[in-house]
Short mmCIF file of C-alpha atoms and ligand atoms in Angstrom, two decimals:
data_model
loop_
_atom_site.label_atom_id
_atom_site.label_comp_id
_atom_site.label_asym_id
_atom_site.label_seq_id
_atom_site.Cartn_x
_atom_site.Cartn_y
_atom_site.Cartn_z
CA MET A 1 -31.42 14.01 -11.04
CA SER A 2 -30.68 16.46 -8.28
CA PHE A 3 -31.25 16.32 -4.51
CA GLU A 4 -33.74 19.17 -4.87
CA TYR A 5 -36.50 16.87 -6.16
CA LEU A 6 -36.49 14.56 -3.18
CA GLY A 7 -38.39 16.80 -0.78
CA LEU A 8 -35.52 17.60 1.56
CA SER A 9 -35.30 20.93 3.40
CA ASP A 10 -33.12 23.82 2.31
CA GLU A 11 -30.92 23.34 5.39
CA ILE A 12 -30.05 19.85 4.25
CA LEU A 13 -29.60 20.84 0.62
CA SER A 14 -27.11 23.43 1.70
CA ALA A 15 -25.22 20.94 3.90
CA LEU A 16 -25.11 18.54 0.94
CA LYS A 17 -23.71 21.24 -1.26
CA ASP A 18 -20.97 21.84 1.29
CA ALA A 19 -20.30 18.11 1.38
CA GLY A 20 -19.77 18.28 -2.39
CA TYR A 21 -22.61 15.92 -3.29
CA SER A 22 -24.11 16.87 -6.63
CA GLU A 23 -26.68 14.12 -7.05
CA PRO A 24 -28.23 11.33 -5.03
CA THR A 25 -27.11 7.74 -5.47
CA PRO A 26 -29.83 5.36 -6.74
CA ILE A 27 -30.71 4.07 -3.27
CA GLN A 28 -30.91 7.64 -1.97
CA ALA A 29 -33.12 8.74 -4.86
CA LYS A 30 -35.54 5.89 -4.22
CA ALA A 31 -35.50 5.70 -0.43
CA ILE A 32 -35.55 9.34 0.65
CA PRO A 33 -39.01 10.34 -0.70
CA SER A 34 -40.63 7.21 0.78
CA ILE A 35 -39.00 7.73 4.16
CA LEU A 36 -40.16 11.33 4.18
CA GLN A 37 -43.69 10.01 3.58
CA GLY A 38 -43.38 7.96 6.73
CA ARG A 39 -43.16 4.54 5.11
CA ASP A 40 -41.29 1.51 6.39
CA ILE A 41 -38.40 0.66 4.10
CA LEU A 42 -36.37 -2.36 3.25
CA GLY A 43 -33.37 -0.99 1.40
CA ILE A 44 -30.93 -3.33 -0.26
CA ALA A 45 -27.93 -1.94 -2.07
CA GLN A 46 -24.38 -3.03 -2.30
CA THR A 47 -21.78 -1.59 -0.05
CA GLY A 48 -20.47 1.87 -0.85
CA THR A 49 -23.64 3.10 -2.50
CA GLY A 50 -24.55 5.73 0.08
CA LYS A 51 -27.01 3.90 2.32
CA THR A 52 -26.07 6.05 5.32
CA ALA A 53 -27.34 9.26 3.75
CA SER A 54 -30.43 7.38 2.52
CA PHE A 55 -31.70 7.30 6.09
CA THR A 56 -29.84 10.13 7.84
CA LEU A 57 -31.02 12.85 5.44
CA PRO A 58 -34.77 12.22 5.73
CA MET A 59 -34.42 11.55 9.46
CA ILE A 60 -32.94 14.97 10.02
CA ASP A 61 -36.03 16.52 8.43
CA ILE A 62 -38.50 14.21 10.16
CA LEU A 63 -36.96 14.93 13.55
CA SER A 64 -36.75 18.67 13.04
CA GLN A 65 -40.31 18.89 14.39
CA GLY A 66 -40.76 18.02 18.05
CA ARG A 67 -38.64 17.79 21.16
CA ALA A 68 -36.80 15.03 22.95
CA ARG A 69 -37.77 13.90 26.44
CA ALA A 70 -35.40 12.67 29.13
CA ARG A 71 -34.10 9.16 28.51
CA MET A 72 -36.48 8.68 25.60
CA PRO A 73 -34.60 8.95 22.35
CA ARG A 74 -36.79 9.96 19.42
CA SER A 75 -34.93 7.81 16.96
CA LEU A 76 -32.61 4.86 17.19
CA ILE A 77 -30.00 3.62 14.76
CA LEU A 78 -28.57 0.17 15.38
CA GLU A 79 -25.11 -0.57 14.04
CA PRO A 80 -23.14 -3.82 14.36
CA THR A 81 -19.80 -2.29 15.29
CA ARG A 82 -18.65 0.76 17.14
CA GLU A 83 -16.72 1.99 14.11
CA LEU A 84 -19.83 2.00 12.00
CA ALA A 85 -21.76 3.68 14.78
CA ALA A 86 -19.09 6.36 14.99
CA GLN A 87 -19.16 6.77 11.22
CA VAL A 88 -22.91 7.28 11.19
CA ALA A 89 -22.57 9.82 13.98
CA GLU A 90 -20.08 11.69 11.84
CA SER A 91 -22.55 11.65 8.94
CA PHE A 92 -25.23 13.13 11.18
CA GLU A 93 -22.86 15.89 12.17
CA LYS A 94 -22.02 16.58 8.55
CA TYR A 95 -25.51 16.49 7.03
CA GLY A 96 -27.25 17.92 10.08
CA LYS A 97 -24.93 20.82 10.68
CA ASN A 98 -27.71 23.33 9.99
CA SER A 99 -30.15 21.62 12.32
CA LYS A 100 -30.25 21.61 16.09
CA LEU A 101 -30.67 17.89 16.60
CA THR A 102 -29.07 16.32 19.64
CA MET A 103 -27.34 12.99 19.35
CA ALA A 104 -25.79 10.38 21.61
CA LEU A 105 -23.73 7.31 20.97
CA LEU A 106 -23.87 4.11 22.99
CA ILE A 107 -21.27 1.63 21.89
CA GLY A 108 -19.86 -1.48 23.49
CA GLY A 109 -17.03 -1.84 25.87
CA VAL A 110 -16.37 1.67 27.02
CA ALA A 111 -18.22 3.92 29.44
CA PHE A 112 -19.06 7.36 28.17
CA ALA A 113 -20.19 9.50 31.05
CA ASP A 114 -20.91 12.47 28.80
CA GLN A 115 -22.97 10.37 26.37
CA GLU A 116 -25.03 9.09 29.30
CA ARG A 117 -25.57 12.62 30.54
CA LEU A 118 -26.81 13.58 27.08
CA LEU A 119 -29.20 10.64 27.12
CA ASP A 120 -30.51 11.62 30.52
CA ARG A 121 -31.38 15.01 29.12
CA GLY A 122 -33.02 13.52 26.04
CA VAL A 123 -31.73 13.09 22.51
CA ASP A 124 -33.24 13.20 19.04
CA VAL A 125 -30.89 10.57 17.68
CA LEU A 126 -29.38 7.63 19.50
CA ILE A 127 -26.82 5.54 17.65
CA ALA A 128 -26.05 2.28 19.38
CA THR A 129 -24.79 -1.24 19.14
CA PRO A 130 -27.53 -3.69 20.18
CA GLY A 131 -25.84 -5.24 23.20
CA ARG A 132 -24.87 -1.95 24.72
CA LEU A 133 -28.33 -0.53 24.19
CA LEU A 134 -30.07 -3.47 25.87
CA ASP A 135 -27.72 -3.06 28.77
CA HIS A 136 -28.92 0.49 29.23
CA VAL A 137 -32.55 -0.47 28.71
CA GLU A 138 -32.28 -3.08 31.43
CA ARG A 139 -30.80 -0.59 33.84
CA GLY A 140 -33.64 1.79 33.13
CA ARG A 141 -31.37 4.41 31.62
CA VAL A 142 -33.05 4.32 28.23
CA MET A 143 -36.72 3.92 27.39
CA LEU A 144 -37.65 3.01 23.87
CA THR A 145 -41.34 3.79 24.14
CA GLY A 146 -40.93 7.23 22.60
CA THR A 147 -39.05 6.10 19.53
CA GLU A 148 -40.43 7.47 16.28
CA VAL A 149 -37.92 6.04 13.84
CA LEU A 150 -35.83 2.86 14.07
CA VAL A 151 -33.01 2.09 11.66
CA VAL A 152 -31.42 -1.31 11.50
CA ASP A 153 -28.33 -0.67 9.41
CA GLU A 154 -26.05 -3.39 8.04
CA ALA A 155 -28.72 -5.95 8.87
CA ASP A 156 -26.76 -8.77 7.28
CA ARG A 157 -23.74 -7.93 9.34
CA MET A 158 -25.88 -7.95 12.47
CA LEU A 159 -26.86 -11.45 11.53
CA ASP A 160 -23.26 -12.56 11.06
CA MET A 161 -22.32 -11.19 14.43
CA GLY A 162 -25.14 -12.90 16.24
CA PHE A 163 -26.99 -9.69 17.06
CA ILE A 164 -30.31 -10.76 15.60
CA PRO A 165 -31.88 -12.00 18.87
CA ASP A 166 -30.95 -8.63 20.42
CA VAL A 167 -32.43 -6.77 17.46
CA GLU A 168 -35.63 -8.78 17.84
CA ARG A 169 -35.81 -7.92 21.53
CA ILE A 170 -35.26 -4.25 20.78
CA CYS A 171 -37.95 -4.25 18.07
CA LYS A 172 -40.42 -5.69 20.55
CA LEU A 173 -39.82 -2.81 22.96
CA MET A 174 -40.83 -0.28 20.34
CA PRO A 175 -44.17 1.52 20.11
CA GLN A 176 -46.78 0.53 17.49
CA THR A 177 -46.49 3.86 15.71
CA LEU A 178 -42.86 3.32 14.87
CA GLN A 179 -41.41 3.90 11.40
CA THR A 180 -38.87 1.16 10.73
CA LEU A 181 -36.06 1.22 8.17
CA PHE A 182 -33.89 -1.77 7.38
CA PHE A 183 -30.74 -1.43 5.29
CA SER A 184 -28.53 -4.23 4.13
CA ALA A 185 -26.03 -5.09 1.42
CA THR A 186 -27.35 -8.62 1.11
CA MET A 187 -30.66 -10.23 1.98
CA PRO A 188 -30.23 -13.58 3.72
CA LYS A 189 -33.47 -15.33 4.58
CA GLU A 190 -33.14 -14.65 8.31
CA ILE A 191 -33.25 -10.92 7.60
CA LYS A 192 -36.23 -11.42 5.31
CA GLN A 193 -38.08 -13.16 8.14
CA LEU A 194 -37.23 -10.37 10.52
CA THR A 195 -38.48 -7.70 8.15
CA ASP A 196 -41.69 -9.66 7.52
CA GLN A 197 -42.19 -9.66 11.25
CA PHE A 198 -41.30 -6.08 12.08
CA LEU A 199 -41.91 -3.94 9.02
CA LYS A 200 -45.41 -2.75 8.25
CA ASN A 201 -46.27 -2.81 4.58
CA PRO A 202 -42.69 -1.93 3.73
CA LYS A 203 -41.52 -0.51 0.49
CA THR A 204 -38.74 -2.72 -0.76
CA ILE A 205 -36.02 -0.89 -2.58
CA GLU A 206 -33.46 -2.99 -4.27
CA VAL A 207 -31.12 -1.10 -6.50
CA SER A 208 -29.24 -4.15 -7.69
CA PRO A 209 -29.59 -7.88 -7.20
CA PRO A 210 -28.66 -8.89 -3.65
CA SER A 211 -25.02 -9.78 -3.11
CA SER A 212 -23.90 -8.24 -6.32
CA THR A 213 -20.77 -6.19 -6.58
CA ALA A 214 -20.58 -2.62 -7.80
CA SER A 215 -20.25 -2.45 -11.57
CA THR A 216 -17.58 0.22 -11.29
CA ILE A 217 -15.19 -2.42 -9.94
CA THR A 218 -13.15 -4.47 -12.38
CA GLN A 219 -12.47 -7.90 -10.96
CA LYS A 220 -9.59 -10.17 -11.86
CA LEU A 221 -8.59 -13.59 -10.69
CA VAL A 222 -4.86 -14.22 -10.68
CA PRO A 223 -3.95 -17.90 -10.49
CA VAL A 224 -0.66 -18.63 -8.71
CA ALA A 225 1.20 -21.76 -7.70
CA ALA A 226 0.43 -22.74 -4.13
CA HIS A 227 3.65 -21.64 -2.49
CA ASP A 228 3.42 -18.71 -0.12
CA LYS A 229 6.58 -17.22 -1.54
CA VAL A 230 5.23 -17.20 -5.07
CA LYS A 231 1.99 -15.79 -3.78
CA ARG A 232 3.78 -12.90 -2.12
CA GLN A 233 5.83 -12.35 -5.29
CA ALA A 234 2.64 -12.18 -7.30
CA LEU A 235 1.16 -9.74 -4.81
CA ARG A 236 4.19 -7.45 -5.06
CA HIS A 237 3.93 -7.56 -8.82
CA LEU A 238 0.31 -6.47 -8.65
CA LEU A 239 1.02 -3.76 -6.09
CA ARG A 240 3.57 -2.25 -8.45
CA GLY A 241 0.90 -1.95 -11.15
CA GLU A 242 0.81 1.35 -12.97
CA ASP A 243 -2.55 2.63 -11.85
CA VAL A 244 -2.30 1.45 -8.25
CA LYS A 245 -2.69 4.56 -6.12
CA ASN A 246 -3.36 2.79 -2.85
CA GLY A 247 -4.98 -0.40 -1.74
CA ILE A 248 -6.18 -2.78 0.90
CA ILE A 249 -4.79 -6.31 0.96
CA PHE A 250 -7.11 -8.78 2.62
CA CYS A 251 -5.94 -11.97 4.26
CA ASN A 252 -8.13 -14.61 5.84
CA ARG A 253 -6.16 -14.87 9.07
CA LYS A 254 -4.43 -12.36 11.25
CA LYS A 255 -1.30 -14.52 11.24
CA GLU A 256 -1.19 -14.09 7.50
CA VAL A 257 -1.80 -10.36 7.84
CA LYS A 258 1.34 -10.08 9.96
CA VAL A 259 3.45 -12.19 7.62
CA VAL A 260 2.36 -10.35 4.49
CA CYS A 261 2.79 -6.94 6.07
CA LYS A 262 6.27 -7.75 7.31
CA SER A 263 7.31 -9.12 3.96
CA LEU A 264 5.99 -6.06 2.11
CA LYS A 265 7.86 -3.78 4.49
CA ILE A 266 11.08 -5.67 3.82
CA HIS A 267 10.49 -5.14 0.12
CA GLY A 268 10.18 -1.40 0.66
CA PHE A 269 6.42 -0.92 0.44
CA SER A 270 4.67 1.73 2.46
CA VAL A 271 2.33 -0.48 4.40
CA GLY A 272 0.47 -0.91 7.69
CA GLU A 273 -1.46 -3.76 9.25
CA LEU A 274 -4.97 -3.84 10.64
CA HIS A 275 -6.31 -6.71 12.69
CA GLY A 276 -7.82 -7.42 16.06
CA ASP A 277 -4.62 -8.22 17.94
CA LEU A 278 -3.37 -4.64 17.82
CA PRO A 279 -4.08 -2.16 20.59
CA GLN A 280 -6.95 0.14 19.79
CA GLU A 281 -4.92 3.33 19.47
CA THR A 282 -2.63 1.64 16.95
CA ARG A 283 -5.58 0.55 14.84
CA MET A 284 -7.09 4.00 14.72
CA GLU A 285 -3.71 5.51 14.02
CA ILE A 286 -3.05 3.15 11.10
CA LEU A 287 -6.47 3.68 9.66
CA SER A 288 -6.04 7.43 9.76
CA GLN A 289 -2.55 7.20 8.27
CA PHE A 290 -4.02 5.20 5.44
CA LYS A 291 -6.92 7.57 4.96
CA GLY A 292 -4.48 10.47 4.99
CA GLY A 293 -2.23 8.85 2.39
CA GLU A 294 0.77 8.53 4.69
CA ILE A 295 0.80 4.81 4.07
CA GLN A 296 -0.06 3.41 0.68
CA PHE A 297 -1.21 -0.08 1.56
CA LEU A 298 -3.16 -1.60 4.35
CA VAL A 299 -2.97 -5.32 5.05
CA ALA A 300 -6.15 -6.28 6.83
CA SER A 301 -8.26 -9.11 8.11
CA ASP A 302 -11.98 -8.99 7.37
CA VAL A 303 -12.32 -6.58 10.24
CA ALA A 304 -11.89 -3.74 7.75
CA ALA A 305 -14.03 -5.27 5.04
CA ARG A 306 -17.48 -4.37 6.20
CA GLY A 307 -18.96 -0.95 6.21
CA LEU A 308 -15.88 1.05 7.06
CA ASP A 309 -15.78 3.89 4.63
CA ILE A 310 -12.34 4.67 3.37
CA PRO A 311 -12.77 6.97 0.40
CA SER A 312 -10.64 6.67 -2.71
CA VAL A 313 -9.20 3.20 -2.44
CA SER A 314 -8.05 2.43 -5.97
CA HIS A 315 -7.37 -1.28 -5.44
CA VAL A 316 -8.37 -4.21 -3.32
CA PHE A 317 -6.20 -7.31 -3.28
CA ASN A 318 -7.42 -10.59 -1.91
CA PHE A 319 -4.30 -12.37 -0.83
CA ASP A 320 -6.63 -15.21 0.12
CA ILE A 321 -10.01 -16.12 -1.28
CA PRO A 322 -12.40 -15.49 1.60
CA THR A 323 -13.78 -18.61 3.23
CA ASN A 324 -17.18 -16.97 3.34
CA PRO A 325 -18.14 -15.83 -0.18
CA GLU A 326 -20.17 -12.87 1.09
CA ASP A 327 -16.98 -11.41 2.51
CA TYR A 328 -15.72 -11.08 -1.04
CA VAL A 329 -18.47 -8.61 -1.84
CA HIS A 330 -17.67 -6.61 1.27
CA ARG A 331 -13.94 -6.68 0.70
CA ILE A 332 -14.02 -5.51 -2.87
CA GLY A 333 -16.69 -2.99 -1.88
CA ARG A 334 -13.87 -1.02 -0.22
CA THR A 335 -13.01 0.19 -3.70
CA GLY A 336 -15.25 1.62 -6.40
CA ARG A 337 -17.21 3.55 -3.79
CA ALA A 338 -19.79 6.17 -4.75
CA GLY A 339 -19.43 5.59 -8.47
CA LYS A 340 -15.64 5.85 -8.52
CA GLU A 341 -13.68 3.31 -10.51
CA GLY A 342 -12.11 0.47 -8.57
CA HIS A 343 -10.03 -2.63 -9.15
CA ALA A 344 -10.06 -5.90 -7.31
CA PHE A 345 -7.47 -8.63 -7.74
CA THR A 346 -7.87 -12.02 -6.15
CA LEU A 347 -4.99 -14.46 -5.89
CA SER A 348 -6.02 -18.04 -6.27
CA THR A 349 -3.94 -21.14 -5.60
CA PRO A 350 -4.96 -24.73 -6.25
CA ARG A 351 -5.44 -25.01 -2.49
CA ASP A 352 -8.25 -22.44 -2.62
CA LYS A 353 -10.26 -24.49 -5.08
CA LYS A 354 -13.09 -25.16 -2.65
CA TYR A 355 -13.45 -21.49 -1.78
CA LEU A 356 -13.16 -20.39 -5.38
CA ASP A 357 -15.96 -22.76 -6.36
CA ALA A 358 -18.14 -21.46 -3.57
CA LEU A 359 -17.37 -17.87 -4.55
CA ILE A 360 -18.19 -18.38 -8.22
CA LYS A 361 -21.40 -20.15 -7.29
CA PHE A 362 -22.29 -17.25 -5.01
CA LEU A 363 -21.52 -14.60 -7.61
CA GLY A 364 -23.27 -16.58 -10.30
CA LYS A 365 -20.46 -15.86 -12.73
CA GLU A 366 -16.79 -16.53 -13.30
CA ILE A 367 -14.19 -13.92 -12.44
CA GLU A 368 -12.03 -13.10 -15.41
CA GLU A 369 -8.57 -14.62 -15.13
CA GLU A 370 -5.37 -12.67 -15.56
CA ILE A 371 -2.52 -15.05 -16.18
CA TYR A 372 1.08 -14.31 -15.23
CA PRO A 373 3.19 -17.26 -16.41
CA GLU A 374 5.97 -16.38 -13.98
CA PHE A 375 3.77 -17.16 -11.01
CA GLN A 376 2.92 -20.63 -12.14
CA ASN A 377 5.57 -23.14 -11.37
CA LYS A 378 4.38 -25.75 -13.76
CA PRO A 379 2.29 -24.48 -16.65
CA GLU A 380 1.00 -27.95 -17.46
CA GLU A 381 -0.43 -28.19 -13.95
CA ARG A 382 -2.30 -24.95 -14.42
CA LYS A 383 -3.95 -26.29 -17.50
CA LYS A 384 -5.06 -29.24 -15.43
CA THR A 385 -6.60 -27.05 -12.76
CA SER A 386 -8.59 -24.95 -15.16
CA ALA A 387 -9.69 -28.06 -17.05
CA ALA A 388 -10.67 -29.56 -13.73
CA ARG A 389 -12.68 -26.49 -12.86
CA LYS A 390 -14.57 -26.72 -16.14
CA GLU A 391 -15.25 -30.35 -15.47
CA ARG A 392 -16.43 -29.60 -11.93
CA LYS A 393 -19.05 -27.29 -13.27
CA THR A 394 -20.77 -30.14 -15.03
CA ARG A 395 -20.24 -32.74 -12.35
CA ASP A 396 -21.65 -32.31 -8.92
CA ASP A 397 -20.32 -35.12 -6.80
CA HIS A 398 -16.86 -36.54 -6.99
CA SER A 399 -14.96 -38.25 -4.27
CA PRO A 400 -12.03 -36.25 -2.93
CA ARG A 401 -8.58 -37.60 -3.46
CA GLN A 402 -6.48 -38.65 -0.56
CA SER A 403 -4.00 -35.79 -0.87
CA LYS A 404 -6.80 -33.26 -0.90
CA LYS A 405 -8.11 -34.62 2.36
CA LYS A 406 -4.79 -34.02 4.05
CA LYS A 407 -4.72 -30.44 2.85
CA SER A 408 -8.17 -29.69 4.08
CA SER A 409 -7.45 -30.93 7.57
CA ARG A 410 -4.47 -28.63 7.69
CA ARG A 411 -6.69 -25.81 6.57
CA ASP A 412 -9.25 -26.65 9.23
CA ALA A 413 -6.57 -26.30 11.85
CA ALA A 414 -5.51 -22.96 10.45
CA GLU A 415 -9.08 -21.78 10.51
CA LYS A 416 -9.11 -22.09 14.26
CA ASP A 417 -7.19 -18.84 14.22
CA GLU A 418 -10.53 -17.17 14.32
CA PRO A 419 -11.47 -14.18 12.22
CA VAL A 420 -11.74 -10.94 14.10
CA ILE A 421 -15.01 -9.13 14.22
CA GLY A 422 -15.18 -5.44 15.06
CA MET A 423 -12.05 -3.59 15.89
CA GLY A 424 -11.94 -4.16 19.61
CA ASP A 425 -12.08 -1.49 22.20
CA HIS A 426 -11.02 1.68 20.53
CA ILE A 427 -12.77 4.93 21.30
CA PRO A 428 -13.50 7.02 18.21
CA ALA A 429 -11.40 10.15 18.34
CA PHE A 430 -14.26 12.60 18.10
CA LEU A 431 -15.86 11.21 21.23
CA LEU A 432 -12.82 12.23 23.18
CA ARG A 433 -12.96 15.79 21.95
CA ASP A 434 -13.91 18.35 24.54
CA GLY A 435 -17.41 19.78 24.43
P1 LIG B 1 -22.91 2.22 2.31
O1 LIG B 1 -23.50 2.41 3.67
O2 LIG B 1 -23.94 1.96 1.25
O3 LIG B 1 -21.81 1.18 2.29
P2 LIG B 1 -21.90 4.88 2.69
O4 LIG B 1 -23.16 5.47 3.17
O5 LIG B 1 -20.85 4.58 3.70
O6 LIG B 1 -22.20 3.57 1.85
O7 LIG B 1 -21.33 5.86 1.55
C1 LIG B 1 -20.18 5.58 0.82
C2 LIG B 1 -19.46 6.85 0.43
O8 LIG B 1 -20.19 7.56 -0.53
C3 LIG B 1 -19.24 7.83 1.59
O9 LIG B 1 -17.91 8.31 1.52
C4 LIG B 1 -20.20 8.95 1.33
O10 LIG B 1 -19.72 10.16 1.83
C5 LIG B 1 -20.28 8.94 -0.18
N1 LIG B 1 -21.56 9.41 -0.70
C6 LIG B 1 -22.79 9.05 -0.25
N2 LIG B 1 -23.74 9.66 -0.97
C7 LIG B 1 -23.13 10.40 -1.90
C8 LIG B 1 -23.59 11.26 -2.96
N3 LIG B 1 -24.88 11.45 -3.19
N4 LIG B 1 -22.65 11.88 -3.71
C9 LIG B 1 -21.34 11.68 -3.49
N5 LIG B 1 -20.83 10.89 -2.51
C10 LIG B 1 -21.71 10.25 -1.73
MG1 LIG B 2 -23.31 1.49 5.51
#
């Protein structure tokens, strides 16, 4: 199937050719024609499957007719983080390079005088984070009554970040004639309710079951003895794997990110860290070094797991099993993007049992184990754990042992080192460019 059959204009087809896209991804193939027909869409597809182009491409054509009025954007795209907003803006620049659409970006934390000037003049596309947008609406700097198309991207992420009340408020400020597009990797019931409320006779496009992981990713579970040292040894062993070109190593806590990164550096790995405690310039710098191949590995908290598009990551390593099973899908979605092959390894210690159970329940299937005897202190104990897991599957309630209780209270304390959401206050580089 080629892009030519989707009803897109020649200008877009030529931009796509320049971008090197030969055929649409499944969500693009299904969503684009319906969006061009003016339908509301609920698009669910796992991360890395090209959802951005699913809405940007038809929007460019829809908006090519008509003109923007002062302070009344003709379309609005809501994104949960400023990085994602910046990424979508870059996509618009890339796919819309043959069109004359104007665009502005309103993202949290920083004042952008030039973006506000653009808005004052009128823009075809406004990309915003919900809080920042409402701020502007309240100050009378933006009016939503002229909006023709609304996109709520990463709807599940919006939910996680507590943006849903803001999204609801924004939806209510929209005109009746609005075309609304929702995109999400997963479909929690809160999002379903929202779409029932705000989408008119939507076409639901689901290219794979919700919460599933891309089939181009091979997933392995690597059991290790609980000790941190053994865990880091196991990680190094995996990192030295033959086909490992580059990779992201996810840890649950930023403290862990620092420890793992430092230890990998000591062992001679080319590695950088990414978490919310770093100054914004450092984060952008590290990300671009990783994208550019100057550093081979990135140790990250879940901050980097959602939405950020880093092409060609061959491997994802979960140093910890995520406490929230959905994060697993997002983490491993950093590899295997756009049909490329990817590999995900997850280290699992007996301490992670609770999270492993939750993950397997969420995925609806076991993750294939890869056993390295050297990383298991006592082989007979390992047998016990896997036997115990089998037993657990058939037995729902069992009273926790005393020792387990102690461990979990320690873990609770550690969890107070809260996960970081968003990447803080950085300003995307292209916004700082002149002109
Ligand atoms: P999602 O929003 O579903 O997580 P993205 O829209 O960020 O995914 O796209 C993931 C990657 O796939 C991006 O690098 C994008 O440039 C690339 N991509 C999207 N569509 C195509 C296509 N039709 N052909 C090749 N690459 C594509
Ligand atoms: Mg996306």
